[in-house]
Tab-separated table of C-alpha atoms in Angstrom:
chain	number	residue	atom	x	y	z
A	1	UNK	CA	36.574	-11.037	9.275
A	2	UNK	CA	34.561	-10.757	6.074
A	3	UNK	CA	36.379	-8.966	3.290
A	4	UNK	CA	33.252	-8.211	1.231
A	5	UNK	CA	29.927	-6.868	2.490
A	6	UNK	CA	26.768	-5.865	0.620
A	7	UNK	CA	24.517	-3.203	2.131
A	8	UNK	CA	21.057	-2.715	0.559
A	9	UNK	CA	18.744	0.169	1.372
A	10	UNK	CA	15.196	0.220	0.033
A	11	UNK	CA	12.037	2.192	0.681
A	12	UNK	CA	8.716	0.506	0.020
A	13	UNK	CA	4.967	0.897	0.517
A	14	UNK	CA	3.587	-2.031	2.508
A	15	UNK	CA	0.022	-1.957	1.073
A	16	UNK	CA	-0.981	-3.215	-2.404
A	17	UNK	CA	-2.806	0.093	-3.145
A	18	UNK	CA	-2.880	3.449	-1.316
A	19	UNK	CA	-5.624	6.065	-1.715
A	20	UNK	CA	-4.337	9.309	-3.248
A	21	UNK	CA	-4.309	11.837	-0.363
A	22	UNK	CA	-4.896	14.697	-2.841
A	23	UNK	CA	-8.073	13.048	-4.161
A	24	UNK	CA	-11.208	15.147	-3.643
A	25	UNK	CA	-14.344	13.418	-2.271
A	26	UNK	CA	-17.300	12.899	-4.609
A	27	UNK	CA	-15.269	12.728	-7.803
A	28	UNK	CA	-12.965	10.266	-9.464
A	29	UNK	CA	-11.184	7.784	-7.157
A	30	UNK	CA	-7.404	7.916	-7.447
A	31	UNK	CA	-4.979	5.441	-5.878
A	32	UNK	CA	-1.324	4.517	-6.169
A	33	UNK	CA	0.096	1.028	-6.363
A	34	UNK	CA	2.187	-0.002	-3.384
A	35	UNK	CA	4.749	-2.770	-3.167
A	36	UNK	CA	2.465	-5.243	-1.327
A	37	UNK	CA	5.180	-6.546	0.979
A	38	UNK	CA	6.775	-6.269	4.379
A	39	UNK	CA	10.471	-6.236	5.177
A	40	UNK	CA	12.678	-8.623	3.233
A	41	UNK	CA	16.373	-8.504	2.363
A	42	UNK	CA	15.449	-9.546	-1.196
A	43	UNK	CA	14.417	-6.186	-2.620
A	44	UNK	CA	15.415	-6.739	-6.212
A	45	UNK	CA	17.685	-9.755	-6.362
A	46	UNK	CA	15.032	-12.354	-7.216
A	47	UNK	CA	11.984	-12.646	-9.470
A	48	UNK	CA	9.687	-12.852	-6.430
A	49	UNK	CA	10.602	-9.358	-5.272
A	50	UNK	CA	11.676	-7.802	-8.561
A	51	UNK	CA	11.346	-4.013	-8.294
A	52	UNK	CA	8.974	-4.048	-5.331
A	53	UNK	CA	10.395	-0.833	-3.910
A	54	UNK	CA	10.171	2.931	-4.345
A	55	UNK	CA	13.918	3.582	-4.047
A	56	UNK	CA	16.816	1.107	-3.938
A	57	UNK	CA	20.538	1.448	-3.254
A	58	UNK	CA	23.218	-1.212	-3.009
A	59	UNK	CA	26.768	-0.781	-1.755
A	60	UNK	CA	29.205	-3.648	-2.328
A	61	UNK	CA	32.129	-2.945	-0.035
A	62	UNK	CA	35.445	-4.742	-0.507
A	63	UNK	CA	37.682	-4.234	2.513
A	64	UNK	CA	40.578	-6.156	0.956
A	65	UNK	CA	40.918	-3.564	-1.829
A	66	UNK	CA	39.376	-0.543	-0.072
A	67	UNK	CA	36.825	-0.136	-2.844
A	68	UNK	CA	33.082	0.201	-3.067
A	69	UNK	CA	30.722	-0.576	-5.964
A	70	UNK	CA	27.477	1.400	-5.974
A	71	UNK	CA	24.165	0.744	-7.728
A	72	UNK	CA	20.815	2.531	-7.497
A	73	UNK	CA	17.351	2.196	-8.946
A	74	UNK	CA	13.940	3.786	-8.761
A	75	UNK	CA	10.704	1.819	-8.737
A	76	UNK	CA	7.827	2.553	-11.093
A	77	UNK	CA	4.883	4.637	-9.874
A	78	UNK	CA	1.432	3.462	-10.983
A	79	UNK	CA	-1.670	5.662	-10.575
A	80	UNK	CA	-5.070	4.025	-11.116
A	81	UNK	CA	-8.018	6.412	-11.521
A	82	UNK	CA	-11.560	5.071	-11.395
A	83	UNK	CA	-13.933	7.651	-12.865
A	84	UNK	CA	-17.465	8.166	-11.579
A	85	UNK	CA	-18.804	6.407	-14.695
A	86	UNK	CA	-16.763	3.268	-13.810
A	87	UNK	CA	-14.041	3.600	-16.456
A	88	UNK	CA	-10.482	3.100	-15.277
A	89	UNK	CA	-7.350	4.852	-16.541
A	90	UNK	CA	-3.804	4.100	-15.491
A	91	UNK	CA	-0.744	6.357	-15.527
A	92	UNK	CA	2.887	5.315	-15.124
A	93	UNK	CA	5.989	7.244	-14.132
A	94	UNK	CA	9.491	6.869	-12.715
A	95	UNK	CA	11.205	9.556	-10.651
A	96	UNK	CA	14.679	10.551	-11.845
A	97	UNK	CA	17.721	8.818	-10.361
A	98	UNK	CA	19.372	12.200	-9.792
A	99	UNK	CA	17.931	12.306	-6.257
A	100	UNK	CA	19.699	9.115	-5.182
A	101	UNK	CA	23.399	9.228	-4.340
A	102	UNK	CA	26.027	8.835	-1.652
A	103	UNK	CA	28.700	11.101	-0.224
A	104	UNK	CA	31.364	11.547	2.453
A	105	UNK	CA	33.046	8.134	2.158
A	106	UNK	CA	35.585	7.667	4.947
A	107	UNK	CA	37.639	4.495	5.147
A	108	UNK	CA	39.011	3.268	8.466
A	109	UNK	CA	41.328	0.327	9.059
A	110	UNK	CA	38.393	-2.067	9.544
A	111	UNK	CA	35.425	0.145	8.687
A	112	UNK	CA	33.859	2.481	6.171
A	113	UNK	CA	31.394	5.308	6.752
A	114	UNK	CA	29.307	7.089	4.136
A	115	UNK	CA	26.077	9.022	3.724
A	116	UNK	CA	23.364	7.340	1.651
A	117	UNK	CA	21.081	10.050	0.212
A	118	UNK	CA	17.525	9.699	-1.126
A	119	UNK	CA	15.521	12.715	-2.292
A	120	UNK	CA	12.657	11.567	-4.516
A	121	UNK	CA	9.008	12.494	-4.980
A	122	UNK	CA	5.999	11.013	-6.754
A	123	UNK	CA	6.579	11.718	-10.474
A	124	UNK	CA	2.813	11.705	-11.164
A	125	UNK	CA	1.904	14.369	-8.581
A	126	UNK	CA	3.307	17.811	-9.353
A	127	UNK	CA	3.188	19.155	-5.794
A	128	UNK	CA	4.261	15.917	-4.061
A	129	UNK	CA	6.779	16.405	-1.258
A	130	UNK	CA	10.025	14.511	-1.583
A	131	UNK	CA	10.732	11.316	0.305
A	132	UNK	CA	13.999	12.173	2.018
A	133	UNK	CA	16.324	9.857	3.844
A	134	UNK	CA	19.934	10.110	4.752
A	135	UNK	CA	21.953	7.409	6.362
A	136	UNK	CA	25.481	7.486	7.560
A	137	UNK	CA	27.497	7.916	10.642
A	138	UNK	CA	25.612	8.459	13.882
A	139	UNK	CA	25.662	11.915	15.457
A	140	UNK	CA	28.589	12.594	17.794
């Protein structure tokens, strides 16, 4: 049996750019940069995939000591606006890490259960709904 396990959770936008759904027709064209990738286990561990995610969590679980090391990160949001006159402006933002956490850690003899929590929204759109995910033990 393995004594150490790493669990990585990441959210990402598959497309290179996504049209801003709040953009009004006939005016400036607003779009957000995506992560331009599909699924990969390498979400931040190599230069190729460095920070190509919206949210990222890593749990390093050591069963021999009954301990867990936790890391989290938030990807950068990029908003590109092409004005009707052809000029382009770019805005940057990063959502706060306060919406990423974990809770309810329960150690078993050969297992561990916990809830991974993500509650983050687009930092460049005031009324953006939060991206919410929660992982953990399956329902009874």
